[in-house]
Coordinates of C-alpha atoms in Angstrom, one line a residue:
Chain A
X34 CA -12.8 29.7 10.4
X35 CA -11.1 29.3 7.0
X36 CA -10.1 25.7 6.8
X37 CA -7.9 24.6 3.9
X38 CA -7.4 21.0 2.8
X39 CA -4.0 21.2 1.0
X40 CA -4.2 18.2 -1.3
X41 CA -5.2 17.0 -4.7
X42 CA -8.6 15.3 -4.4
X43 CA -7.7 12.6 -6.9
X44 CA -4.4 11.6 -5.3
X45 CA -3.9 7.8 -4.9
X46 CA -3.3 8.2 -1.2
X47 CA -7.0 8.8 -0.6
X48 CA -7.1 12.4 0.6
X49 CA -10.1 13.7 2.6
X50 CA -13.0 14.3 0.2
X51 CA -15.6 17.1 0.6
X52 CA -18.3 14.5 1.4
X53 CA -16.2 13.1 4.2
X54 CA -15.7 16.7 5.6
X55 CA -19.5 17.3 5.4
X56 CA -20.2 14.1 7.3
X57 CA -17.6 14.9 10.0
X58 CA -18.8 18.5 10.4
X59 CA -22.4 17.1 10.9
X60 CA -21.1 14.7 13.6
X61 CA -19.4 17.7 15.3
X62 CA -22.7 19.6 15.6
X63 CA -22.3 23.4 16.2
X64 CA -18.5 23.1 16.1
X65 CA -18.8 22.0 12.4
X66 CA -20.9 25.0 11.3
X67 CA -20.0 28.3 9.7
X68 CA -16.6 27.5 8.3
X69 CA -15.1 28.5 4.9
X70 CA -13.6 25.3 3.5
X71 CA -11.3 25.0 0.5
X72 CA -9.8 22.0 -1.2
X73 CA -6.8 22.6 -3.5
X74 CA -3.0 22.6 -3.9
X75 CA -3.2 26.4 -4.7
X76 CA -1.8 27.8 -1.5
X77 CA -1.3 31.3 -2.8
X78 CA -5.0 31.9 -3.2
X79 CA -5.8 31.1 0.4
X80 CA -2.7 32.1 2.4
X81 CA -3.9 35.6 3.5
X82 CA -7.0 34.2 5.1
X83 CA -6.3 30.6 6.0
X84 CA -6.5 29.8 9.8
X85 CA -6.4 26.0 9.6
X86 CA -4.5 23.7 7.2
X87 CA -5.3 20.0 7.1
X88 CA -2.8 18.0 5.0
X89 CA -0.3 15.1 5.0
X90 CA 3.3 16.0 6.0
X91 CA 4.7 15.7 2.4
X92 CA 2.2 18.4 1.3
X93 CA 3.1 20.6 4.2
X94 CA 6.7 20.5 3.1
X95 CA 5.7 22.0 -0.3
X96 CA 4.3 25.3 1.0
X97 CA 5.6 28.3 2.9
X98 CA 3.4 28.4 6.0
X99 CA 5.4 31.3 7.4
X100 CA 3.6 33.4 4.7
X101 CA 0.2 32.8 6.2
X102 CA -0.4 35.5 8.8
X103 CA -3.7 34.1 10.3
X104 CA -2.6 30.4 10.5
X105 CA -3.3 28.9 13.9
X106 CA -3.7 25.2 13.5
X107 CA -1.8 22.7 11.3
X108 CA -3.6 19.3 11.4
X109 CA -1.4 16.5 9.9
X110 CA -3.3 13.6 8.4
X111 CA -0.4 11.3 9.4
X112 CA 0.7 10.4 12.9
X113 CA 4.5 10.1 12.2
X114 CA 6.1 13.5 12.4
X115 CA 9.6 12.4 11.5
X116 CA 9.5 13.8 7.9
X117 CA 8.8 17.3 9.3
X118 CA 11.9 17.3 11.6
X119 CA 13.4 19.7 12.7
X120 CA 10.1 21.6 12.4
X121 CA 11.6 24.8 10.9
X122 CA 8.6 25.0 8.5
X123 CA 6.2 25.3 11.4
X124 CA 5.5 28.9 12.3
X125 CA 6.1 29.6 16.0
X126 CA 2.6 31.1 16.3
X127 CA 0.8 28.0 15.0
X128 CA 0.2 24.6 16.7
X129 CA 1.1 21.4 14.9
X130 CA -1.4 18.6 15.5
X131 CA -1.2 15.0 14.3
X132 CA -3.8 12.2 14.2
X133 CA -2.2 9.8 16.7
X134 CA -4.8 7.3 17.9
X135 CA -6.3 6.7 14.4
X136 CA -4.0 3.7 13.7
X137 CA -4.6 1.9 16.9
X138 CA -7.3 -0.7 16.1
X139 CA -6.0 -1.7 12.7
X140 CA -2.4 -1.7 13.7
X141 CA -3.3 -3.7 16.8
X142 CA -4.7 -6.5 14.7
X143 CA -1.6 -6.4 12.5
X144 CA 0.5 -6.7 15.7
X145 CA -1.7 -9.6 16.9
X146 CA -1.0 -11.3 13.6
X147 CA 2.7 -10.7 13.8
X148 CA 2.9 -12.0 17.4
X149 CA 1.1 -15.2 16.4
X150 CA 3.2 -15.6 13.3
X151 CA 6.3 -15.6 15.5
X152 CA 4.9 -18.0 18.1
X153 CA 3.8 -20.3 15.2
X154 CA 7.3 -20.0 13.5
X155 CA 5.6 -18.6 10.4
X156 CA 8.8 -16.8 9.2
X157 CA 10.6 -20.1 9.2
X158 CA 7.8 -21.8 7.3
X159 CA 7.6 -19.0 4.7
X160 CA 11.4 -19.5 4.1
X161 CA 10.9 -23.2 3.8
X162 CA 8.0 -22.6 1.3
X163 CA 10.3 -20.5 -0.8
X164 CA 12.8 -23.4 -0.7
X165 CA 10.1 -26.1 -1.4
X166 CA 11.3 -27.7 1.8
X167 CA 8.9 -29.6 4.1
X168 CA 10.2 -29.8 7.7
X169 CA 8.0 -29.8 10.8
X170 CA 8.9 -27.5 13.6
X171 CA 7.0 -26.8 16.8
X172 CA 5.1 -23.6 17.7
X173 CA 4.4 -22.4 21.2
X174 CA 1.4 -21.1 23.0
X175 CA 1.7 -17.4 23.2
X176 CA 1.3 -17.4 27.0
X177 CA 4.7 -19.0 27.3
X178 CA 6.3 -16.0 25.7
X179 CA 7.5 -12.6 27.0
X180 CA 6.9 -9.6 24.8
X181 CA 8.5 -6.2 25.1
X182 CA 6.6 -3.3 23.5
X183 CA 8.6 -0.2 22.8
X184 CA 6.2 2.8 22.5
X185 CA 2.8 2.7 24.1
X186 CA 0.9 5.2 21.9
X187 CA -2.1 4.1 20.0
X188 CA -0.3 1.3 18.1
X189 CA 1.6 -0.1 21.1
X190 CA -1.6 0.0 23.1
X191 CA -3.4 -1.9 20.4
X192 CA -0.6 -4.5 20.5
X193 CA -0.6 -4.7 24.2
X194 CA -4.4 -5.3 24.2
X195 CA -3.9 -8.5 22.1
X196 CA -0.8 -9.6 23.9
X197 CA -2.9 -9.5 27.1
X198 CA -5.7 -11.5 25.4
X199 CA -3.1 -14.1 24.5
X200 CA -1.9 -14.3 28.1
X201 CA 1.6 -13.1 27.4
X202 CA 4.0 -11.5 29.9
X203 CA 4.1 -7.9 28.7
X204 CA 6.8 -5.3 29.4
X205 CA 6.3 -1.8 28.1
X206 CA 9.0 0.7 27.4
X207 CA 7.9 4.3 27.2
X208 CA 8.9 7.9 27.7
X209 CA 8.8 8.1 31.5
X210 CA 7.8 4.8 32.9
X211 CA 4.1 5.5 33.9
X212 CA 2.1 2.2 34.3
X213 CA 0.0 0.9 31.4
X214 CA -3.2 -1.1 32.1
X215 CA -2.1 -4.0 29.8
X216 CA 1.5 -4.2 30.8
X217 CA 2.9 -6.3 33.6
X218 CA 5.7 -3.7 34.0
X219 CA 6.8 -0.5 32.3
X220 CA 10.3 1.0 32.1
X221 CA 11.8 4.1 30.6
X222 CA 13.9 3.9 27.5
X223 CA 17.2 3.8 29.4
X224 CA 16.3 0.4 30.9
X225 CA 15.9 -1.2 27.5
X226 CA 19.2 -3.0 27.6
X227 CA 18.3 -4.7 30.9
X228 CA 15.0 -5.9 29.5
X229 CA 16.3 -7.3 26.1
X230 CA 17.9 -10.5 27.5
X231 CA 14.5 -11.8 28.8
X232 CA 12.5 -10.7 25.7
X233 CA 11.2 -13.5 23.4
X234 CA 9.4 -11.0 21.1
X235 CA 10.4 -7.3 20.7
X236 CA 7.8 -5.1 19.2
X237 CA 8.8 -1.6 18.0
X238 CA 5.9 0.9 17.9
X239 CA 7.5 4.1 18.9
X240 CA 8.0 7.3 16.8
X241 CA 11.2 8.0 14.9
X242 CA 13.0 10.9 16.5
X243 CA 16.7 11.8 16.8
X244 CA 16.7 9.8 20.1
X245 CA 15.1 6.7 18.6
X246 CA 17.1 6.4 15.4
X247 CA 18.9 3.1 15.3
X248 CA 17.3 2.2 18.6
X249 CA 17.6 -1.5 17.8
X250 CA 21.3 -1.3 17.1
X251 CA 23.7 -4.2 16.4
X252 CA 24.7 -4.2 20.0
X253 CA 21.1 -4.4 21.3
X254 CA 20.2 -7.2 18.8
X255 CA 23.1 -9.1 20.4
X256 CA 21.4 -8.7 23.8
X257 CA 18.3 -10.6 22.6
X258 CA 18.2 -14.3 23.5
X259 CA 18.8 -16.8 20.8
X260 CA 15.7 -17.5 18.8
X261 CA 14.0 -14.2 19.7
X262 CA 11.6 -12.5 17.3
X263 CA 11.4 -8.9 16.2
X264 CA 8.3 -6.9 15.0
X265 CA 8.6 -3.4 13.6
X266 CA 5.5 -1.3 12.9
X267 CA 7.1 2.1 13.8
X268 CA 9.6 3.3 11.3
X269 CA 12.3 1.5 9.4
X270 CA 15.1 3.6 10.8
X271 CA 14.4 2.5 14.3
X272 CA 16.4 -0.6 13.4
X273 CA 19.9 -1.1 12.2
X274 CA 18.6 -3.1 9.2
X275 CA 21.9 -4.7 8.1
X276 CA 22.5 -6.0 11.6
X277 CA 19.0 -7.5 11.8
X278 CA 19.6 -9.3 8.5
X279 CA 22.9 -10.6 9.7
X280 CA 21.3 -12.0 12.9
X281 CA 18.5 -13.7 10.9
X282 CA 20.8 -15.1 8.3
X283 CA 23.1 -16.4 11.0
X284 CA 20.1 -18.1 12.6
X285 CA 20.7 -16.3 15.9
X286 CA 17.2 -14.7 15.8
X287 CA 14.2 -16.8 15.2
X288 CA 12.2 -14.5 12.9
X289 CA 11.1 -11.0 12.1
X290 CA 7.9 -9.5 10.8
X291 CA 8.6 -6.0 9.4
X292 CA 6.1 -3.5 8.0
X293 CA 8.6 -0.6 7.7
X294 CA 12.1 -0.3 6.3
X295 CA 15.1 2.0 6.1
X296 CA 14.3 2.7 2.4
X297 CA 10.8 2.3 1.0
X298 CA 9.9 0.9 -1.5
X299 CA 12.6 -1.7 -0.8
X300 CA 15.1 -1.6 -3.7
X301 CA 15.0 -4.8 -5.8
X302 CA 18.6 -5.6 -5.0
X303 CA 18.2 -5.2 -1.2
X304 CA 19.3 -8.4 0.7
X305 CA 16.2 -8.0 2.9
X306 CA 14.0 -9.7 0.2
X307 CA 15.9 -12.9 0.6
X308 CA 17.0 -12.8 4.3
X309 CA 15.8 -16.1 5.8
X310 CA 13.1 -16.1 8.5
X311 CA 12.1 -12.6 7.5
X312 CA 8.5 -11.7 6.6
X313 CA 7.9 -8.4 4.8
X314 CA 4.7 -6.3 4.4
X315 CA 4.7 -3.0 2.4
X316 CA 4.0 -0.4 5.1
X317 CA 0.3 -1.2 5.4
X318 CA -0.1 -2.2 9.0
X319 CA -2.1 0.8 10.0
X320 CA -4.0 1.5 6.8
X321 CA -7.7 1.5 7.2
X322 CA -9.3 3.5 4.4
X323 CA -12.8 2.8 5.5
X324 CA -12.3 4.6 8.8
X325 CA -9.1 6.6 8.4
X326 CA -10.3 10.0 7.1
X327 CA -13.4 9.9 9.3
X328 CA -11.4 9.2 12.4
X329 CA -8.8 11.9 11.4
X330 CA -11.5 14.5 11.1
X331 CA -13.1 13.5 14.4
X332 CA -9.7 14.0 16.0
X333 CA -9.4 17.4 14.3
X334 CA -12.7 18.5 15.8
X335 CA -11.6 17.4 19.2
X336 CA -8.5 19.5 18.7
X337 CA -10.5 22.5 17.5
X338 CA -12.9 22.3 20.4
X339 CA -9.9 22.4 22.8
X340 CA -8.2 25.2 21.0
X341 CA -11.4 27.4 21.0
X342 CA -11.8 26.7 24.7
X343 CA -8.2 27.8 25.4
X344 CA -7.1 24.3 26.4
X345 CA -4.3 22.1 25.0
X346 CA -5.4 20.2 21.9
X347 CA -5.3 16.4 22.6
X348 CA -3.0 15.6 19.8
X349 CA -0.7 18.6 19.9
X350 CA 2.8 17.7 18.8
X351 CA 5.5 18.5 21.3
X352 CA 8.2 19.8 18.9
X353 CA 10.9 19.3 21.5
X354 CA 10.1 15.5 21.6
X355 CA 9.1 15.1 18.0
X356 CA 5.7 13.5 18.6
Chain B
X91 CA -5.3 -53.0 35.2
X92 CA -2.6 -53.9 32.7
X93 CA -1.9 -50.8 30.6
X94 CA 0.3 -51.1 27.6
X95 CA 2.0 -48.2 25.8
X96 CA 2.6 -49.6 22.4
X97 CA 5.4 -47.4 21.1
X98 CA 9.1 -47.1 20.9
X99 CA 10.3 -44.6 23.6
X100 CA 12.9 -43.0 21.5
X101 CA 10.7 -42.3 18.5
X102 CA 10.9 -38.8 17.0
X103 CA 7.2 -38.2 17.4
X104 CA 7.6 -37.8 21.2
X105 CA 5.7 -40.8 22.6
X106 CA 4.5 -40.8 26.2
X107 CA 7.5 -41.4 28.5
X108 CA 7.3 -43.3 31.8
X109 CA 7.9 -40.1 33.8
X110 CA 4.9 -38.5 32.0
X111 CA 2.8 -41.5 33.0
X112 CA 4.0 -41.3 36.6
X113 CA 3.1 -37.6 36.8
X114 CA -0.4 -38.2 35.2
X115 CA -1.1 -41.1 37.5
X116 CA -0.2 -39.0 40.5
X117 CA -2.6 -36.2 39.2
X118 CA -5.3 -38.9 38.9
X119 CA -5.1 -39.9 42.6
X120 CA -6.5 -43.3 43.5
X121 CA -7.5 -43.9 39.9
X122 CA -3.8 -43.9 39.0
X123 CA -2.7 -46.5 41.5
X124 CA -2.2 -50.2 41.3
X125 CA -1.7 -50.6 37.5
X126 CA 0.7 -52.8 35.6
X127 CA 2.3 -50.5 33.0
X128 CA 4.4 -51.7 30.1
X129 CA 6.2 -49.6 27.4
X130 CA 7.3 -51.5 24.3
X131 CA 6.5 -52.5 20.7
X132 CA 6.6 -56.2 21.7
X133 CA 2.9 -56.9 21.6
X134 CA 3.2 -60.7 21.8
X135 CA 4.6 -60.5 25.3
X136 CA 1.6 -58.6 26.7
X137 CA -1.4 -59.7 24.6
X138 CA -2.8 -62.3 26.9
X139 CA -3.0 -59.9 29.8
X140 CA -3.4 -56.4 28.4
X141 CA -6.6 -54.6 29.2
X142 CA -5.7 -51.1 27.9
X143 CA -3.6 -50.1 24.9
X144 CA -2.4 -46.5 24.6
X145 CA -0.8 -45.7 21.2
X146 CA -0.9 -43.6 18.0
X147 CA -3.1 -45.0 15.2
X148 CA -0.2 -46.0 13.0
X149 CA 1.1 -48.2 15.8
X150 CA -2.4 -49.7 16.4
X151 CA -2.4 -50.7 12.7
X152 CA 0.8 -52.8 13.3
X153 CA -0.8 -55.2 15.8
X154 CA -3.6 -57.7 15.9
X155 CA -5.8 -56.5 18.7
X156 CA -8.3 -59.3 18.0
X157 CA -5.7 -61.6 19.6
X158 CA -5.9 -59.8 23.0
X159 CA -8.7 -61.5 25.0
X160 CA -8.9 -59.1 27.9
X161 CA -8.6 -55.8 25.9
X162 CA -11.2 -53.3 26.9
X163 CA -10.0 -49.8 26.1
X164 CA -7.9 -48.6 23.1
X165 CA -6.7 -45.0 23.8
X166 CA -5.5 -43.3 20.6
X167 CA -2.9 -40.5 21.2
X168 CA -4.2 -38.7 18.1
X169 CA -7.6 -37.1 17.6
X170 CA -8.0 -37.9 13.9
X171 CA -9.3 -41.4 13.3
X172 CA -9.3 -41.4 9.5
X173 CA -6.3 -43.6 9.2
X174 CA -8.1 -46.4 11.2
X175 CA -11.2 -46.4 8.9
X176 CA -13.1 -48.7 8.4
X177 CA -12.2 -49.8 12.0
X178 CA -12.0 -53.5 11.2
X179 CA -8.9 -53.7 13.4
X180 CA -11.0 -52.7 16.4
X181 CA -12.4 -55.7 18.4
X182 CA -16.1 -55.4 18.9
X183 CA -15.7 -56.0 22.6
X184 CA -13.3 -53.0 23.0
X185 CA -13.9 -49.3 23.0
X186 CA -11.9 -46.9 20.8
X187 CA -11.1 -43.6 22.5
X188 CA -9.3 -40.6 21.0
X189 CA -7.8 -37.5 22.6
X190 CA -10.1 -34.9 21.0
X191 CA -9.9 -31.6 22.9
X192 CA -6.2 -31.8 23.3
X193 CA -5.5 -29.6 20.2
X194 CA -8.0 -26.9 21.0
X195 CA -5.9 -24.2 22.6
X196 CA -2.8 -24.4 20.3
X197 CA -4.9 -24.9 17.2
X198 CA -7.1 -22.0 18.2
X199 CA -4.1 -19.7 18.2
X200 CA -3.0 -21.0 14.8
X201 CA -6.5 -20.3 13.5
X202 CA -6.4 -16.8 15.0
X203 CA -3.1 -16.3 13.1
X204 CA -4.5 -17.6 9.9
X205 CA -7.6 -15.4 10.1
X206 CA -5.5 -12.3 10.7
X207 CA -3.1 -13.3 7.9
X208 CA -6.1 -13.3 5.5
X209 CA -7.6 -10.0 6.8
X210 CA -4.1 -8.5 6.5
X211 CA -3.6 -9.9 2.9
X212 CA -0.5 -11.8 4.2
X213 CA -0.7 -14.5 1.5
X214 CA -0.5 -11.8 -1.2
X215 CA 2.5 -10.1 0.5
X216 CA 4.3 -13.5 0.9
X217 CA 3.9 -14.0 -2.8
X218 CA 5.2 -10.5 -3.5
X219 CA 8.1 -11.1 -1.3
X220 CA 9.0 -14.2 -3.3
X221 CA 8.8 -12.0 -6.4
X222 CA 10.8 -9.1 -4.7
X223 CA 7.9 -6.9 -5.6
X224 CA 6.8 -4.0 -3.4
X225 CA 3.1 -3.0 -3.9
X226 CA 0.9 -1.8 -1.2
X227 CA -2.6 -3.2 -0.6
X228 CA -5.1 -2.6 2.0
X229 CA -6.1 -4.9 4.8
X230 CA -9.3 -4.9 6.7
X231 CA -10.5 -4.9 10.3
X232 CA -11.5 -8.5 11.1
X233 CA -14.9 -7.2 12.3
X234 CA -15.9 -6.4 8.7
X235 CA -15.5 -10.1 7.7
X236 CA -17.8 -13.0 7.9
X237 CA -16.3 -16.4 8.8
X238 CA -17.8 -19.8 8.3
X239 CA -16.3 -22.6 10.5
X240 CA -16.9 -26.2 9.4
X241 CA -16.6 -28.5 12.4
X242 CA -17.0 -27.2 16.0
X243 CA -14.9 -29.7 17.9
X244 CA -12.0 -28.6 20.0
X245 CA -10.2 -26.9 17.1
X246 CA -13.3 -25.2 15.6
X247 CA -14.3 -24.0 19.0
X248 CA -10.8 -22.6 19.5
X249 CA -11.1 -20.8 16.2
X250 CA -14.6 -19.5 17.1
X251 CA -13.3 -18.1 20.4
X252 CA -10.8 -15.9 18.6
X253 CA -13.1 -15.0 15.8
X254 CA -15.5 -13.7 18.5
X255 CA -12.7 -11.7 20.1
X256 CA -12.1 -10.2 16.7
X257 CA -15.7 -9.2 16.4
X258 CA -16.4 -11.3 13.3
X259 CA -19.7 -12.5 12.1
X260 CA -19.5 -16.3 12.7
X261 CA -21.4 -19.1 11.1
X262 CA -20.8 -22.6 12.3
X263 CA -21.4 -25.8 10.3
X264 CA -21.7 -28.9 12.4
X265 CA -23.2 -32.4 12.5
X266 CA -26.8 -31.5 13.6
X267 CA -27.2 -27.7 13.9
X268 CA -27.1 -27.3 17.7
X269 CA -26.2 -23.7 18.7
X270 CA -22.7 -22.9 19.7
X271 CA -21.9 -20.1 22.2
X272 CA -19.4 -18.3 19.9
X273 CA -21.4 -18.6 16.7
X274 CA -24.0 -16.1 15.4
X275 CA -25.7 -19.0 13.6
X276 CA -25.2 -22.7 13.2
X277 CA -26.3 -24.9 10.3
X278 CA -26.0 -28.6 9.5
X279 CA -23.7 -29.7 6.7
X280 CA -26.4 -29.9 4.1
X281 CA -26.8 -26.1 4.3
X282 CA -23.2 -25.4 3.4
X283 CA -23.9 -24.5 -0.2
X284 CA -26.3 -21.7 1.0
X285 CA -23.7 -20.3 3.4
X286 CA -20.7 -20.2 1.0
X287 CA -21.8 -17.2 -1.1
X288 CA -21.7 -14.9 1.9
X289 CA -18.5 -16.3 3.4
X290 CA -15.4 -14.1 3.4
X291 CA -13.2 -16.7 5.2
X292 CA -13.9 -20.4 5.2
X293 CA -12.2 -22.4 7.9
X294 CA -12.2 -26.2 7.8
X295 CA -11.7 -27.9 11.2
X296 CA -13.8 -31.1 10.8
X297 CA -12.7 -34.7 10.8
X298 CA -12.0 -36.6 7.6
X299 CA -14.7 -39.2 7.0
X300 CA -16.2 -40.8 3.9
X301 CA -18.8 -38.0 4.2
X302 CA -16.4 -35.1 4.4
X303 CA -13.8 -36.3 1.8
X304 CA -13.6 -33.5 -0.9
X305 CA -16.0 -31.4 1.1
X306 CA -14.6 -28.3 -0.5
X307 CA -15.0 -29.4 -4.1
X308 CA -14.4 -27.4 -7.2
X309 CA -18.1 -26.7 -7.4
X310 CA -18.2 -25.3 -3.8
X311 CA -15.0 -23.3 -4.3
X312 CA -16.9 -21.6 -7.2
X313 CA -19.7 -20.7 -4.7
X314 CA -17.3 -18.6 -2.6
X315 CA -17.3 -14.8 -3.3
X316 CA -14.4 -13.4 -5.3
X317 CA -11.5 -12.6 -3.0
X318 CA -12.6 -15.0 -0.2
X319 CA -10.0 -16.8 1.9
X320 CA -9.6 -20.5 2.9
X321 CA -8.0 -22.0 6.0
X322 CA -7.6 -25.8 6.4
X323 CA -6.5 -27.2 9.8
X324 CA -8.5 -30.5 9.5
X325 CA -7.2 -32.9 6.9
X326 CA -5.9 -32.3 3.4
X327 CA -8.4 -34.5 1.7
X328 CA -11.3 -32.3 2.9
X329 CA -10.3 -30.1 -0.1
X330 CA -10.1 -30.7 -3.8
X331 CA -6.5 -29.4 -3.8
X332 CA -6.1 -28.9 -7.6
X333 CA -9.3 -26.9 -7.7
X334 CA -8.1 -24.7 -4.9
X335 CA -4.8 -24.1 -6.6
X336 CA -6.6 -23.2 -9.8
X337 CA -8.8 -20.7 -8.0
X338 CA -5.8 -19.0 -6.3
X339 CA -3.7 -18.9 -9.5
X340 CA -6.6 -17.4 -11.4
X341 CA -6.9 -14.7 -8.7
X342 CA -10.5 -15.6 -7.9
X343 CA -9.8 -16.4 -4.3
X344 CA -7.9 -13.9 -2.2
X345 CA -5.7 -16.3 -0.3
X346 CA -5.3 -19.6 1.5
X347 CA -3.5 -20.7 4.7
X348 CA -3.2 -24.5 4.8
X349 CA -1.6 -26.7 7.4
X350 CA -2.7 -30.0 5.9
X351 CA -2.4 -31.5 2.4
X352 CA -3.6 -34.3 0.2
X353 CA -0.1 -35.8 0.3
X354 CA 2.3 -35.1 3.2
X355 CA 5.1 -34.3 3.0
X356 CA 4.2 -32.2 -0.1
X357 CA 6.2 -33.7 -3.0
X358 CA 9.0 -31.3 -4.3
X359 CA 7.3 -31.1 -7.7
X360 CA 3.8 -30.3 -6.4
X361 CA 2.4 -27.0 -7.8
X362 CA 1.2 -26.1 -4.4
X363 CA 4.6 -24.8 -3.4
X364 CA 4.4 -22.0 -6.0
X365 CA 0.7 -21.4 -6.2
X366 CA 0.2 -17.6 -5.6
X367 CA -1.4 -16.3 -2.5
X368 CA -1.0 -19.7 -0.8
X369 CA 0.7 -20.0 2.6
X370 CA 1.8 -23.4 3.7
X371 CA 2.8 -24.8 7.1
X372 CA 3.9 -28.4 7.6
X373 CA 1.0 -30.0 9.6
X374 CA 2.0 -28.3 12.9
X375 CA -1.0 -26.2 13.8
X376 CA -2.1 -28.4 16.7
X377 CA 1.3 -29.5 18.0
X378 CA 2.1 -28.6 21.6
X379 CA 4.8 -30.9 22.9
X380 CA 5.0 -29.2 26.3
X381 CA 1.3 -30.1 27.0
X382 CA 0.3 -32.8 24.5
X383 CA 1.2 -36.0 26.4
X384 CA 0.1 -34.7 29.7
X385 CA -3.3 -33.6 28.3
X386 CA -3.7 -36.9 26.5
X387 CA -3.1 -38.8 29.7
X388 CA -5.5 -36.7 31.6
X389 CA -8.1 -37.4 29.0
X390 CA -7.3 -41.1 29.3
X391 CA -7.9 -41.0 33.1
X392 CA -11.3 -39.3 32.5
X393 CA -12.2 -42.1 30.1
X394 CA -11.0 -44.7 32.6
X395 CA -13.1 -43.2 35.4
X396 CA -16.2 -43.2 33.2
X397 CA -15.5 -46.7 32.0
X398 CA -15.1 -48.1 35.6
X399 CA -18.3 -46.3 36.7
X400 CA -20.2 -47.9 33.8
X401 CA -20.7 -44.6 32.0
X402 CA -19.8 -43.6 28.4
X403 CA -16.2 -42.4 28.2
X404 CA -16.1 -38.7 27.2
X405 CA -14.0 -39.3 24.1
X406 CA -15.4 -42.6 22.9
X407 CA -15.2 -42.8 19.1
X408 CA -18.5 -43.4 17.4
X409 CA -17.4 -45.9 14.7
X410 CA -20.5 -45.2 12.6
X411 CA -19.6 -41.6 12.3
X412 CA -15.8 -42.0 12.4
X413 CA -15.0 -39.5 15.2

């Protein structure tokens, strides 16, 4: 097949390199043989022949895929599909694939850190450090805390793994309410309001879709018990950010550890920089450059194998759900 | 026996309460029955009859235990014995007992947090947050890091447990070099200089004694590889604090997470508040008020049982070593 990597090889976001493709194709065995492979941002020169495009979403937005008559598979090198909504750039005759699963292990360790930072009152101590203020406060064993994880994809599953190791009581919220091996209970999204009042730590790891935008609204923040903590490793717009800052500044919530924000980079004048008991990381929780491209390409070959066998590719994006 | 709790019941440091004693005595069965138990800071009224004193070290320093002719057991409610050195206040006819072991589980979770904060570059991001500066940087899976744990008592063992869960390569440094179930290798203290150059994260969890004062000296900090991280949950004076600040401010070390300091509380003018890539918590890593006194009393009853049977109490302090 003609497989086109639509990216600039020297871009700072570490696009797939030819040597990484060669290694992945070798791992894939016969499935990796006999392809025409191109690497460029010159789409016009390949559009008549290209059958597979592999690229990050912001690159996909720059080309007219409707003009590629043989295009069958579009493999995103990101998992989050929110920037492609409402998917009008995706030809109806092609399948959109993402690389969900690739972030699980790294993001799981970030979530373990964030959970332990909340049980150890680290957001409070970070605030006190900024104020040069020494005051002891007491942490808690994680096993005395109840965590609610919204979204049980690769990242939520990684978080649940560590919450289980820490002996926490774990409630999962997911599309449908199918059981999860590391959750004590799972509920569908419409039960969220009933779960929040008994949630010590709320962890958001779900995709951003029209249905999940502002999921953690001002009203829902008010349902959390006093002193509760919030972790967001999904997307910034899952949270009504002003309301979260208000609840932290008022001392009603105990702390927050956020990796994603309504606007990134955070503007210098944003109140979020100085909100008390707030810990910020710059959207890095799932980054793992040593494994990321290799894992993404392995996922692509699993998708390709399924496609060629007439089966559903494992990471096919359901455009009606948005992930 | 006459057991005297030498403390003020309303002190902020949560001294053992009569109800906690009653519950522990009940758990101890016959061993808990038939004792005369007093709670006060009036030592004169009990010194002729007292056989057991239970108190924190700073309270022990306030009384003349040489004046108590029947005193047999001195149960400290702290694990660290450094403030009692050189032990001249301990009568030669009495045994000094500490409560080592009581801090393991809580401190283990703090150490897991500190390890993950270093692998996720959290000290860097905390510094950037203070500066309102957004710049992405890449974390690492913990299993790509080598940790060296100095001291394998309850806290070091708790740290090693989580480092093992995280798949790290673990080197233990301990008195003697006896193997440890969660360490890939163990060495005695005199091999520390050879281990430091291949240490990504150095975790100090050993007691402060004349031999370990300034253990992490300026010279040893220079032996750590560029970008290495340091965690201290032992005592502040294990580290040459000025040298550590110099190495962080110069960008030679990647980060530090410290719970203990040369002087506590940290003076408002201390440079440590503003040293870059430094995360500070106010000596709370091992605090667990919900379990602390109960666990300490259970340890006391184990000591008492051994003493009455003519055996060595499990947490007897070896005054020649200091722990």
